[in-house]
């Protein structure tokens, strides 16, 4: 069996894949979800049971009502910090459940 010599570098394949608009949006959302953990910190991260982004709205499901109350006062600051870290205005609102 003969080996094909038209191999493509993985970097070019990833660039080509990331140009897909639907996939690019999902990659941006995933980056934001990772940055939520960095901004909130390890101590508060354990109280988040689920987090997802839908239509520019970040949904955080919390197990602590006290933390939910505290974060409700800091929504605008969290939105600003997340959008600054991502260098785009992706998050428009945060809903705490």
PDB file of C-alpha atoms in Angstrom:
ATOM      1  CA  UNK A   1       0.000   0.000   0.000  1.00  0.00           C
ATOM      2  CA  UNK A   2       1.281   3.398  -0.896  1.00  0.00           C
ATOM      3  CA  UNK A   3       1.247   6.373   1.432  1.00  0.00           C
ATOM      4  CA  UNK A   4      -0.374   9.583   0.250  1.00  0.00           C
ATOM      5  CA  UNK A   5       1.954  12.517   0.124  1.00  0.00           C
ATOM      6  CA  UNK A   6      -0.672  15.297   0.127  1.00  0.00           C
ATOM      7  CA  UNK A   7      -0.751  15.680   3.918  1.00  0.00           C
ATOM      8  CA  UNK A   8      -2.049  18.981   5.291  1.00  0.00           C
ATOM      9  CA  UNK A   9      -0.750  20.719   8.391  1.00  0.00           C
ATOM     10  CA  UNK A  10      -3.123  20.553  11.373  1.00  0.00           C
ATOM     11  CA  UNK A  11      -2.852  24.320  11.839  1.00  0.00           C
ATOM     12  CA  UNK A  12      -4.299  25.010   8.389  1.00  0.00           C
ATOM     13  CA  UNK A  13      -7.095  22.504   8.963  1.00  0.00           C
ATOM     14  CA  UNK A  14      -8.074  24.157  12.252  1.00  0.00           C
ATOM     15  CA  UNK A  15      -8.050  27.610  10.668  1.00  0.00           C
ATOM     16  CA  UNK A  16     -10.269  26.361   7.877  1.00  0.00           C
ATOM     17  CA  UNK A  17     -12.693  24.755  10.320  1.00  0.00           C
ATOM     18  CA  UNK A  18     -12.850  27.808  12.584  1.00  0.00           C
ATOM     19  CA  UNK A  19     -13.968  30.001   9.686  1.00  0.00           C
ATOM     20  CA  UNK A  20     -17.339  28.248   9.742  1.00  0.00           C
ATOM     21  CA  UNK A  21     -19.710  30.862  11.302  1.00  0.00           C
ATOM     22  CA  UNK A  22     -21.706  28.373  13.362  1.00  0.00           C
ATOM     23  CA  UNK A  23     -18.626  26.696  14.751  1.00  0.00           C
ATOM     24  CA  UNK A  24     -16.934  30.038  15.387  1.00  0.00           C
ATOM     25  CA  UNK A  25     -19.886  31.158  17.527  1.00  0.00           C
ATOM     26  CA  UNK A  26     -19.743  27.949  19.578  1.00  0.00           C
ATOM     27  CA  UNK A  27     -15.986  28.353  20.079  1.00  0.00           C
ATOM     28  CA  UNK A  28     -16.503  31.920  21.311  1.00  0.00           C
ATOM     29  CA  UNK A  29     -19.219  30.728  23.709  1.00  0.00           C
ATOM     30  CA  UNK A  30     -16.913  28.019  25.034  1.00  0.00           C
ATOM     31  CA  UNK A  31     -14.169  30.584  25.623  1.00  0.00           C
ATOM     32  CA  UNK A  32     -16.591  32.771  27.574  1.00  0.00           C
ATOM     33  CA  UNK A  33     -17.675  29.833  29.739  1.00  0.00           C
ATOM     34  CA  UNK A  34     -14.033  29.116  30.567  1.00  0.00           C
ATOM     35  CA  UNK A  35     -13.491  32.766  31.456  1.00  0.00           C
ATOM     36  CA  UNK A  36     -16.479  32.683  33.828  1.00  0.00           C
ATOM     37  CA  UNK A  37     -14.509  30.221  35.954  1.00  0.00           C
ATOM     38  CA  UNK A  38     -11.469  32.504  35.931  1.00  0.00           C
ATOM     39  CA  UNK A  39     -13.433  35.600  36.902  1.00  0.00           C
ATOM     40  CA  UNK A  40     -15.569  33.975  39.586  1.00  0.00           C
ATOM     41  CA  UNK A  41     -12.697  31.998  41.084  1.00  0.00           C
ATOM     42  CA  UNK A  42     -12.234  28.498  42.465  1.00  0.00           C
ATOM     43  CA  UNK A  43     -14.109  29.074  45.727  1.00  0.00           C
ATOM     44  CA  UNK A  44     -17.326  30.236  44.066  1.00  0.00           C
ATOM     45  CA  UNK A  45     -17.029  27.925  41.059  1.00  0.00           C
ATOM     46  CA  UNK A  46     -18.129  24.943  43.154  1.00  0.00           C
ATOM     47  CA  UNK A  47     -21.572  26.538  43.670  1.00  0.00           C
ATOM     48  CA  UNK A  48     -22.299  26.654  39.924  1.00  0.00           C
ATOM     49  CA  UNK A  49     -24.157  23.508  38.900  1.00  0.00           C
ATOM     50  CA  UNK A  50     -24.682  24.412  35.230  1.00  0.00           C
ATOM     51  CA  UNK A  51     -23.778  27.243  32.891  1.00  0.00           C
ATOM     52  CA  UNK A  52     -24.594  27.866  29.252  1.00  0.00           C
ATOM     53  CA  UNK A  53     -25.010  30.666  26.730  1.00  0.00           C
ATOM     54  CA  UNK A  54     -28.063  31.058  24.540  1.00  0.00           C
ATOM     55  CA  UNK A  55     -28.660  34.051  22.247  1.00  0.00           C
ATOM     56  CA  UNK A  56     -26.118  36.230  24.045  1.00  0.00           C
ATOM     57  CA  UNK A  57     -27.541  35.485  27.490  1.00  0.00           C
ATOM     58  CA  UNK A  58     -25.380  33.723  30.069  1.00  0.00           C
ATOM     59  CA  UNK A  59     -27.387  31.366  32.284  1.00  0.00           C
ATOM     60  CA  UNK A  60     -25.811  30.414  35.610  1.00  0.00           C
ATOM     61  CA  UNK A  61     -27.531  27.735  37.704  1.00  0.00           C
ATOM     62  CA  UNK A  62     -26.419  28.192  41.307  1.00  0.00           C
ATOM     63  CA  UNK A  63     -26.828  25.930  44.323  1.00  0.00           C
ATOM     64  CA  UNK A  64     -26.481  28.778  46.839  1.00  0.00           C
ATOM     65  CA  UNK A  65     -29.216  31.379  47.236  1.00  0.00           C
ATOM     66  CA  UNK A  66     -26.799  33.660  49.084  1.00  0.00           C
ATOM     67  CA  UNK A  67     -24.376  33.595  46.151  1.00  0.00           C
ATOM     68  CA  UNK A  68     -27.269  34.190  43.736  1.00  0.00           C
ATOM     69  CA  UNK A  69     -28.218  37.293  45.704  1.00  0.00           C
ATOM     70  CA  UNK A  70     -24.635  38.605  45.776  1.00  0.00           C
ATOM     71  CA  UNK A  71     -24.087  37.992  42.061  1.00  0.00           C
ATOM     72  CA  UNK A  72     -27.356  39.716  41.207  1.00  0.00           C
ATOM     73  CA  UNK A  73     -25.813  42.950  42.531  1.00  0.00           C
ATOM     74  CA  UNK A  74     -22.718  42.431  40.379  1.00  0.00           C
ATOM     75  CA  UNK A  75     -24.356  41.466  37.060  1.00  0.00           C
ATOM     76  CA  UNK A  76     -23.268  44.552  35.133  1.00  0.00           C
ATOM     77  CA  UNK A  77     -19.706  44.279  36.392  1.00  0.00           C
ATOM     78  CA  UNK A  78     -19.567  40.586  35.394  1.00  0.00           C
ATOM     79  CA  UNK A  79     -20.916  41.371  31.928  1.00  0.00           C
ATOM     80  CA  UNK A  80     -18.318  44.107  31.439  1.00  0.00           C
ATOM     81  CA  UNK A  81     -15.458  41.906  32.654  1.00  0.00           C
ATOM     82  CA  UNK A  82     -16.465  38.969  30.445  1.00  0.00           C
ATOM     83  CA  UNK A  83     -16.826  41.139  27.365  1.00  0.00           C
ATOM     84  CA  UNK A  84     -13.489  42.837  28.097  1.00  0.00           C
ATOM     85  CA  UNK A  85     -11.721  39.482  28.408  1.00  0.00           C
ATOM     86  CA  UNK A  86     -13.207  38.236  25.130  1.00  0.00           C
ATOM     87  CA  UNK A  87     -12.637  41.601  23.375  1.00  0.00           C
ATOM     88  CA  UNK A  88     -16.137  41.334  21.883  1.00  0.00           C
ATOM     89  CA  UNK A  89     -19.603  42.125  23.139  1.00  0.00           C
ATOM     90  CA  UNK A  90     -20.922  38.575  23.296  1.00  0.00           C
ATOM     91  CA  UNK A  91     -22.780  38.607  26.623  1.00  0.00           C
ATOM     92  CA  UNK A  92     -25.755  40.948  26.802  1.00  0.00           C
ATOM     93  CA  UNK A  93     -27.369  39.718  29.995  1.00  0.00           C
ATOM     94  CA  UNK A  94     -26.857  37.253  32.851  1.00  0.00           C
ATOM     95  CA  UNK A  95     -29.692  35.194  34.294  1.00  0.00           C
ATOM     96  CA  UNK A  96     -29.125  33.533  37.648  1.00  0.00           C
ATOM     97  CA  UNK A  97     -31.192  30.435  38.381  1.00  0.00           C
TER      98      UNK A  97
END
